[in-house]
Coordinates of C-alpha atoms and ligand atoms in Angstrom, one line a residue:
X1 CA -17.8 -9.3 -10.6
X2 CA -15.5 -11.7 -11.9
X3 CA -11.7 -11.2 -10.7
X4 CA -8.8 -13.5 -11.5
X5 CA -5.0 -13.5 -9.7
X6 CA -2.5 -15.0 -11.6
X7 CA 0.6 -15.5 -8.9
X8 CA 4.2 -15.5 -10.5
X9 CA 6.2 -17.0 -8.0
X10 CA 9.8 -16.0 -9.0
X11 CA 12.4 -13.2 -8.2
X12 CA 15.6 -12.2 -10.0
X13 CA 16.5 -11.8 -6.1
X14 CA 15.5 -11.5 -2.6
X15 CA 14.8 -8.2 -0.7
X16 CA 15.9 -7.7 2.7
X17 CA 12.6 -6.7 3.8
X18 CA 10.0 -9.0 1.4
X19 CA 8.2 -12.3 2.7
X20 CA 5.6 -12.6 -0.3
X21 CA 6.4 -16.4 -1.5
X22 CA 8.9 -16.4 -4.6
X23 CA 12.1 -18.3 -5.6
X24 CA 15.2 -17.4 -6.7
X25 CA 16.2 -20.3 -8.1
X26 CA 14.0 -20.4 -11.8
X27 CA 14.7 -24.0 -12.7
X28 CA 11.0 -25.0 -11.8
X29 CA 10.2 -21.8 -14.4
X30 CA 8.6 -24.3 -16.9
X31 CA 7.3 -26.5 -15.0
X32 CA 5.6 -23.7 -12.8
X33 CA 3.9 -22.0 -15.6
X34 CA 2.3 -25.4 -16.9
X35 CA 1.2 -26.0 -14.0
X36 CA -0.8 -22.4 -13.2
X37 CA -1.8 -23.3 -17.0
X38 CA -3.3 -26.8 -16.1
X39 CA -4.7 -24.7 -13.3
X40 CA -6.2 -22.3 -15.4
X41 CA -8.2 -24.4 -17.7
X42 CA -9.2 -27.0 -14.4
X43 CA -10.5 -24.6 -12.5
X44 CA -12.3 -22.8 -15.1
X45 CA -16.2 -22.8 -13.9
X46 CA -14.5 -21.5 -9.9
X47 CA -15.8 -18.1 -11.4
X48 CA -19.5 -17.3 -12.4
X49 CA -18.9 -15.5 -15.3
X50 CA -16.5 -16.3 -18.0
X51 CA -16.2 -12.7 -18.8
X52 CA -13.5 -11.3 -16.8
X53 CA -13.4 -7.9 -14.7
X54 CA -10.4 -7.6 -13.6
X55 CA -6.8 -9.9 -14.2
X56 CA -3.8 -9.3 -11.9
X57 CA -0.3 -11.0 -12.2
X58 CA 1.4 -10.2 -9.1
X59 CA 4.4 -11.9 -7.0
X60 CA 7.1 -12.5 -6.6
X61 CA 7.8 -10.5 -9.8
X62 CA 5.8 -11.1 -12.9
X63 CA 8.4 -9.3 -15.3
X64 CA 10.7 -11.8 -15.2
X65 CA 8.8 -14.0 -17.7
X66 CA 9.7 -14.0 -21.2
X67 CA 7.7 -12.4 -23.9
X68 CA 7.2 -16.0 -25.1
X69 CA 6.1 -17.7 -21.6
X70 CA 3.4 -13.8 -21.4
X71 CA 2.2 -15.0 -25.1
X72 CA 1.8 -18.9 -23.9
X73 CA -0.7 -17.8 -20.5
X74 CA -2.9 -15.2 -22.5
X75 CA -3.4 -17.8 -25.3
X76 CA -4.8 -20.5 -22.4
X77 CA -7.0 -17.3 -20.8
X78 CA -8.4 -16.5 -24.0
X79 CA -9.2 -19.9 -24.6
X80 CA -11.6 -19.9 -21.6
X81 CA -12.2 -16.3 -20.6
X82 CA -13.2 -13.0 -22.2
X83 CA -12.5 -9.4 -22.0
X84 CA -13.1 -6.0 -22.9
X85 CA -11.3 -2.8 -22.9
X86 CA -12.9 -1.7 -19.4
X87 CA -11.5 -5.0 -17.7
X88 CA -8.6 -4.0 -16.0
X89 CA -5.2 -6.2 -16.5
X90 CA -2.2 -5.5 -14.3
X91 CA 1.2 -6.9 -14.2
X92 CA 3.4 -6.0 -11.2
X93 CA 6.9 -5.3 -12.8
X94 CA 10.2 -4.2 -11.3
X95 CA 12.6 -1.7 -12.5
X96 CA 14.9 -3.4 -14.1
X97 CA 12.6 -5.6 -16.5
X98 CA 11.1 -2.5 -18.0
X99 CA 12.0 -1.5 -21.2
X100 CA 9.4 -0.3 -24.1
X101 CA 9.5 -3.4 -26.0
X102 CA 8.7 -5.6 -23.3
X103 CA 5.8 -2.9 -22.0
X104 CA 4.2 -2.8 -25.9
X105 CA 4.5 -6.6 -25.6
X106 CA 2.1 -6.6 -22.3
X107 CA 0.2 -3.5 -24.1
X108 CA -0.7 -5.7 -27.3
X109 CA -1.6 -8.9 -25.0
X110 CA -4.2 -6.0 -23.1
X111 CA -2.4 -5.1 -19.9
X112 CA -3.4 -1.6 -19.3
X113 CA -2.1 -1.3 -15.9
X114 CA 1.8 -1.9 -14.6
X115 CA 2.5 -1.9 -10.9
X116 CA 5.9 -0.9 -10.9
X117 CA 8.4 -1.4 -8.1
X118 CA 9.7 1.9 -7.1
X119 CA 10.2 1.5 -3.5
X120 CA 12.6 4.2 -2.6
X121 CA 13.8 7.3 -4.4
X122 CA 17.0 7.1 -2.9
X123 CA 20.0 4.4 -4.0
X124 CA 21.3 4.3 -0.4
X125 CA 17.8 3.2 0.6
X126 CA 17.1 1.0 -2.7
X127 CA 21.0 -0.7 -1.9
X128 CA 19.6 -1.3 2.0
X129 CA 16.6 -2.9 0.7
X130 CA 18.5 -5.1 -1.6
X131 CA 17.0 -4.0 -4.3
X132 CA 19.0 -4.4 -7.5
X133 CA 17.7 -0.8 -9.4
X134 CA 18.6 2.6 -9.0
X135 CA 16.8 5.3 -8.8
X136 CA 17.4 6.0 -12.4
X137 CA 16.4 2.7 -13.5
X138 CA 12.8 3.6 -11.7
X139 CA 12.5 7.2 -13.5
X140 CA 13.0 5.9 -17.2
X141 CA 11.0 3.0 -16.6
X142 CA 7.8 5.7 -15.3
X143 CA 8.5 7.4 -18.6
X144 CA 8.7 3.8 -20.6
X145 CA 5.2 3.1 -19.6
X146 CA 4.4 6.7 -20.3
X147 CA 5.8 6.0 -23.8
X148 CA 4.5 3.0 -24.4
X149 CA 0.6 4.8 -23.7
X150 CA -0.1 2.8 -20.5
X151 CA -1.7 5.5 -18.7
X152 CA -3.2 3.5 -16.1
X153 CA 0.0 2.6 -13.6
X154 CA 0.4 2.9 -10.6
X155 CA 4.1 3.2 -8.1
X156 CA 4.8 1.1 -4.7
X157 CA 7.2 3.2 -2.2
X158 CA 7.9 1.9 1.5
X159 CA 8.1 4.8 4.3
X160 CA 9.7 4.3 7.6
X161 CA 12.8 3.4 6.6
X162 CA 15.1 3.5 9.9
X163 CA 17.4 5.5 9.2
X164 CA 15.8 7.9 6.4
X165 CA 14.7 11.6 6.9
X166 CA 11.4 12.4 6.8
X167 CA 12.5 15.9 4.8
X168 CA 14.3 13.7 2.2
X169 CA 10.9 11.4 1.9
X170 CA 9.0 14.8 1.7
X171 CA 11.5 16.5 -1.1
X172 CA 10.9 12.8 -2.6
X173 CA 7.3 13.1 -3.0
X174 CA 7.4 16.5 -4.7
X175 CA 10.5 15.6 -6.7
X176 CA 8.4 12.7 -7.9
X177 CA 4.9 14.4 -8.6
X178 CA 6.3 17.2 -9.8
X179 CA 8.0 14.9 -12.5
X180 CA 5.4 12.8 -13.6
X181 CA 1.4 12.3 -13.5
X182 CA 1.4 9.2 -11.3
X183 CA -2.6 8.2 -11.1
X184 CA -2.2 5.6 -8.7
X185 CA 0.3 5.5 -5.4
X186 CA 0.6 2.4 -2.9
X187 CA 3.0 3.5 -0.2
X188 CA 3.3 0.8 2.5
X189 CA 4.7 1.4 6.2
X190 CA 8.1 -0.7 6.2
X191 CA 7.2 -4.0 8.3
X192 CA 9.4 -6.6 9.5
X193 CA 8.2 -10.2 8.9
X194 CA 9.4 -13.2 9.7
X195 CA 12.1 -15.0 7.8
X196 CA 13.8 -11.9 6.7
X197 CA 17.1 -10.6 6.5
X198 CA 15.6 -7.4 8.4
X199 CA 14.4 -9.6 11.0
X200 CA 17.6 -11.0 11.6
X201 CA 19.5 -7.5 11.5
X202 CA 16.7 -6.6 14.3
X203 CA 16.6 -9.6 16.2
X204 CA 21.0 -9.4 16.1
X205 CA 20.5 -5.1 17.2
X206 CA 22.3 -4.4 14.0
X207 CA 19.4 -2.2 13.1
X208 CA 17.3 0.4 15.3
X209 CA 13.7 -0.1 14.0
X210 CA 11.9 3.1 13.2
X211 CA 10.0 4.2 16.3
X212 CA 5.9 5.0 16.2
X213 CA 6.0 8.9 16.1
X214 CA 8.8 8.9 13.0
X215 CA 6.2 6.1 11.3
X216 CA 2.9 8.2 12.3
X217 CA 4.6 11.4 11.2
X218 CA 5.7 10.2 7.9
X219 CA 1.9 9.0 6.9
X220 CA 0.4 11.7 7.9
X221 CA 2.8 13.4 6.0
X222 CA 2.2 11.5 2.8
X223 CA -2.2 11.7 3.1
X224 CA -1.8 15.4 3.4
X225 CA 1.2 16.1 0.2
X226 CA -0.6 13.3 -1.3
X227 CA -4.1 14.5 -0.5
X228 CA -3.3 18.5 -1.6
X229 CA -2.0 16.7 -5.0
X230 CA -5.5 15.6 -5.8
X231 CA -5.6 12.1 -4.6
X232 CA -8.0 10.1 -3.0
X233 CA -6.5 8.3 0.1
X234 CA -9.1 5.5 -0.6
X235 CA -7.4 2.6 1.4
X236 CA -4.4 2.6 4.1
X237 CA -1.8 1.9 1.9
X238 CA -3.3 3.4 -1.3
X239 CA -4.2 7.0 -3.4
X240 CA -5.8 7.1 -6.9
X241 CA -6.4 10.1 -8.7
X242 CA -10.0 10.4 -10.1
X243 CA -11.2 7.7 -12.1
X244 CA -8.4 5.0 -11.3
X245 CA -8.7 3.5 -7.8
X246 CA -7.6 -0.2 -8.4
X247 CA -10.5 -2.5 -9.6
X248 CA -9.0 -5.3 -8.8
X249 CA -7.9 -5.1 -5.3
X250 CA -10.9 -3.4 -4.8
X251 CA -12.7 -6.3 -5.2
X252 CA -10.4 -8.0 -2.1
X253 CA -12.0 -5.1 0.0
X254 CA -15.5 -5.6 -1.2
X255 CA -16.0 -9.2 -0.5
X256 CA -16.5 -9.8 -4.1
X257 CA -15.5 -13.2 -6.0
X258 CA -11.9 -14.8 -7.2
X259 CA -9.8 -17.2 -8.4
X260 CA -6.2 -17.1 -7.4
X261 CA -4.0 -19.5 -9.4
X262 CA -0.1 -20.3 -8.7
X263 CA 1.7 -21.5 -5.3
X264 CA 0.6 -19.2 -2.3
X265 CA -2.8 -18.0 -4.1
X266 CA -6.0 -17.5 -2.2
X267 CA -9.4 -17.9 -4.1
X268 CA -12.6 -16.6 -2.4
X269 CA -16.2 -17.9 -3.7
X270 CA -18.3 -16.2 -1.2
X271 CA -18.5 -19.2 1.1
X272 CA -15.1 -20.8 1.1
X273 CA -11.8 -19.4 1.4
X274 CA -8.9 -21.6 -0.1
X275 CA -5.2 -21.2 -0.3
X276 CA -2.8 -23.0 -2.6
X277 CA 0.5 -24.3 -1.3
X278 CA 2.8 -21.9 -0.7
X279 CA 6.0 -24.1 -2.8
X280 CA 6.8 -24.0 -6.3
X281 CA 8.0 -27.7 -6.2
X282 CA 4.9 -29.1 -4.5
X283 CA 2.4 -27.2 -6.1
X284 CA 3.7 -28.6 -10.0
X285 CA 4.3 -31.7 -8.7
X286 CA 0.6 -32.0 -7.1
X287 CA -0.6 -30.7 -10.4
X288 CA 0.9 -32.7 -12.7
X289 CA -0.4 -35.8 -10.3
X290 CA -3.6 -35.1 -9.8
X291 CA -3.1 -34.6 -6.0
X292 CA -4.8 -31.7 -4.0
X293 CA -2.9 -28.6 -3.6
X294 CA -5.0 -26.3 -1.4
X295 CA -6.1 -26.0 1.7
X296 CA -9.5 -24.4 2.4
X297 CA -11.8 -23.1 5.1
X298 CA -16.2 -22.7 5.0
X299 CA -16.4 -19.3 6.5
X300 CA -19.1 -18.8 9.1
X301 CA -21.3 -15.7 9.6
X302 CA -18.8 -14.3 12.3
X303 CA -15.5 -14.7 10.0
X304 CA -17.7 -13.3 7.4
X305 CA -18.8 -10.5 9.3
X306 CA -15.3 -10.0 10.9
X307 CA -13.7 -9.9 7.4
X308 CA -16.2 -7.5 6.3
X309 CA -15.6 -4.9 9.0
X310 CA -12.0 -5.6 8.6
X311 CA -11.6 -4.8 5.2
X312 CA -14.1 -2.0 5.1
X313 CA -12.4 0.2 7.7
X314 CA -9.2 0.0 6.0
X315 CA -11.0 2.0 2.9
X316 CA -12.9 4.8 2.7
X317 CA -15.6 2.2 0.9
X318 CA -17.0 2.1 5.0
X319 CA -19.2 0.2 6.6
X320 CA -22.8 0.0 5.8
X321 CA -25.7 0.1 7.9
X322 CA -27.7 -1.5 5.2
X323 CA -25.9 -3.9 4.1
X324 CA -24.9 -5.4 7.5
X325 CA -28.9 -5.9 8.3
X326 CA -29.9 -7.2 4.4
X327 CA -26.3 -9.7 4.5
X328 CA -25.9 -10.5 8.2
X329 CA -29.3 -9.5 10.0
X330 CA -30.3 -6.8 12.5
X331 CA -28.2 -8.6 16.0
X332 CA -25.2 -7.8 13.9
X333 CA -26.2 -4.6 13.1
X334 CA -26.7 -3.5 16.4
X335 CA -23.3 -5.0 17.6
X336 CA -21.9 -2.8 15.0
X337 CA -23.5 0.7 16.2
X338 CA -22.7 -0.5 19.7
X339 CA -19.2 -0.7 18.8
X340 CA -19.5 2.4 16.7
X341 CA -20.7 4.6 19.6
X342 CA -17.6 3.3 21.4
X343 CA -14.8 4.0 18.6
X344 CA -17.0 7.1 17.6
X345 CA -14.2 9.7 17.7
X346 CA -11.9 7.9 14.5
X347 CA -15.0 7.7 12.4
X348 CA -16.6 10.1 9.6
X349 CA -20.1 8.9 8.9
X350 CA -21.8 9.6 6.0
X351 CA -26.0 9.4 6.5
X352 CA -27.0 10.2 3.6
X353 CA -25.4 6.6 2.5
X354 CA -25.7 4.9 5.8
X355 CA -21.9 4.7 5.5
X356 CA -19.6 4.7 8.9
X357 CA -15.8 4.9 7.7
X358 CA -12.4 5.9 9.0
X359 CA -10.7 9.5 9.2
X360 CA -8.4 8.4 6.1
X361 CA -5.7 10.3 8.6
X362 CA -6.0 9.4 12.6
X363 CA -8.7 6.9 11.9
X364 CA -6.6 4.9 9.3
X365 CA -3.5 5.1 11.4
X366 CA -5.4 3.4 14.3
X367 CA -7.5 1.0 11.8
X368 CA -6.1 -2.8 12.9
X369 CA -6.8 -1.8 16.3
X370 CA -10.0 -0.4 16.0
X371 CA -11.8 -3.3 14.1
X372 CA -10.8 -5.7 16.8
X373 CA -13.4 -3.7 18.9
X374 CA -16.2 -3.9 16.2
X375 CA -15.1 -8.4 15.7
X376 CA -17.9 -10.8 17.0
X377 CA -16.1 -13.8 18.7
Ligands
LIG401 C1 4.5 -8.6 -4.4 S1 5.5 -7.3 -3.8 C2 6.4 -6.8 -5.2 C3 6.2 -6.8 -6.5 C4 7.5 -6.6 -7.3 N1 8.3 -7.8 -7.2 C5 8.4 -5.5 -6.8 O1 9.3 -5.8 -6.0 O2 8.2 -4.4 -7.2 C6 4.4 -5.9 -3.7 C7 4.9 -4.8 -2.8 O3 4.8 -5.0 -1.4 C8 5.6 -4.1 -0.7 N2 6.2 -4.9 0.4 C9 6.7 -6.1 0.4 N3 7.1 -6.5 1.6 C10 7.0 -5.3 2.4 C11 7.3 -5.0 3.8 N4 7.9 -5.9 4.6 N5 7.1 -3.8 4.2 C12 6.5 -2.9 3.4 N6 6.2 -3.1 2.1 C13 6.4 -4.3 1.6 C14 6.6 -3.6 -1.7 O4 6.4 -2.2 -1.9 C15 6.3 -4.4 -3.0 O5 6.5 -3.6 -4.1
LIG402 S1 9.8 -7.0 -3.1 FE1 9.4 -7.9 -5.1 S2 11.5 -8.3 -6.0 FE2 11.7 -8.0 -3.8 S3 11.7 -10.1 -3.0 FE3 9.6 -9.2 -2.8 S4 8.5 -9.8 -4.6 FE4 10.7 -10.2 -5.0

């Protein structure tokens, strides 16, 4: 499998709550972009097929490149790389970039799949996140993508918003897919990183964080609306209806191959792990003078094997007997069912497939802290 990340690392502005690496300042914009371009074509053998499985632009925010800069990066990939109509090509896009000209732009360069931005279907909530779109803006772009025939797209919402109602969040849902045939859902739990305005506003007590139960409640409330919709909660933070879990991340959360080009992109070759500089100014500089950009690490057998359990609970791809003996040997595979027998009670195991996985409910709910009792250190 042959997977490719294209990281656009610019935003139109900052959310309170977002740490992803971006700038607000676009006067490296050129020089960025022909720098992931040099990047493109030097690191085109990193992959072992040229034929592409999956392409994702993510950020930061993607949509704020111009048609002309979209038309500039798929010339260079289809210089080197190929693709068909079953590789999947998304481009995470916010609210107020979305219009149906831009989408049959994307739609002719062969995106099929927009990530859109929706976060909140409430303006009080969107204004507290910083967010520059109202709700309104997110409803007619879900209907521009409709109109443009994407029909592979999927939403982002965030739950446990402090001071938001679970009812309202609930009445949200239904509003939502009672509207619209969404086939893909990412709804994260509302986190506080570092370096953020929310951090400050906590750190200062100006905001009471959302306490465990109101978090817990509101998850399990979205698996089961989510789940009696007809979607497959298939990873923590994620729900596909048939036929469109995400390819590409997918690939993150089976170990497979890729190459992650732009500042603050990680590229995984199945024995190293490597991660570009995480600013805009050093990373075109370094590439325009030849100097190294990345940092990277040789995994061992233990990261490997910690990764892969890591990963594999959070989705209901499991854990598999099998596999853990053929890639990492039968004292690994014991470890595992030793652990197992000790975390039993927030699995589901499927024998017929050898495959040990999470509740997608309690067991995913409790899923950082239970791999830490299946890591080898
Ligand atoms: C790369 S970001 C955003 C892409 C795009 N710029 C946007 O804002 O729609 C991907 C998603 O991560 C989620 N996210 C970012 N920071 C988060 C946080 N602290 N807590 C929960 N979700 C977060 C948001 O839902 C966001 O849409
Ligand atoms: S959530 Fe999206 S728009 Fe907001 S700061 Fe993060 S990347 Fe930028």
């Amino acid at each position: 499998m042959s997977s490719l990340y294209i990281h656009i690392p610019f935003c139109h502005y900052k959310c309170s709550y977002c740490d992803f690496h971006f700038s607000v300042n676009k006067k490296s914009k050129d020089k960025v972009i022909d720098a992931i371009i040099k990047e493109i074509i030097e690191r085109q053998d990193y992959l072992q097929s040229k034929e592409l499985d999956t392409i994702y632009f993510g950020g930061g925010t993607p949509s704020v490149l111009s048609i002309e800069e979209w038309v500039k990066i798929f010339h260079h990939l289809s210089n080197i790389y190929t693709w068909n109509k079953n590789t999947e090509i998304t481009v995470e896009c916010n609210p107020e970039d979305v219009n149906i000209g831009y989408l049959l732009v994307l739609k002719n360069l062969g995106v099929n799949r927009i990530s859109l931005g929706v976060q909140s279907l409430n303006d009080k909530v969107l204004a507290w996140m910083g967010r520059k779109h109202k709700v309104a803006h997110a409803l007619k772009s879900i209907k521009d993508i409709q109109q443009a025939g994407i029909e592979n797209f999927s939403i982002d919402l965030i739950f446990g918003i402090p001071f938001y109602d679970m009812k309202n969040l609930e009445k949200d849902i239904y509003f939502l897919l009672n509207q619209f045939n969404i086939p893909h859902i990412s709804a994260y739990q509302l986190t506080v990183e570092p370096k953020t305005k929310l951090n400050y506003l906590v750190r200062k007590k100006k905001i009471s964080f959302a306490n465990e139960d109101k978090v817990r409640n509101e998850f399990l409330m979205l698996h089961d609306t989510l789940n009696n919709k007809g979607y497959l909660h298939y990873e923590v933070s994620n729900y596909a209806k048939e036929g469109y879990i995400a390819k590409h991340n997918s690939a993150y959360w089976l170990q497979k191959t890729y190459c992650g080009i732009g500042p603050s992109a990680h590229s995984y070759n199945g024995i190293e792990r490597r991660w570009n500089v995480s600013n805009n100014y050093v990373y075109a500089n370094s590439i325009s003078e030849g100097k190294i950009y990345y940092e990277k690490e040789i995994l061992n057998a233990n990261q490997k094997f910690n990764e892969y359990v890591f990963t594999r609970l959070r989705t209901t791809f499991g854990c598999n007997l099998n596999e853990i003996k053929v890639n990492f040997g039968e004292k690994y595979a014991k470890h595992f069912l030793d652990a197992y027998s000790k975390n039993k009670a927030y699995f589901e195991v499927d024998e017929k497939n050898q495959k040990y996985y999470l509740s997608p409910s309690n067991g995913y709910l409790m899923a950082d802290k239970i791999s830490l009792n299946f890591f080898v250190v």
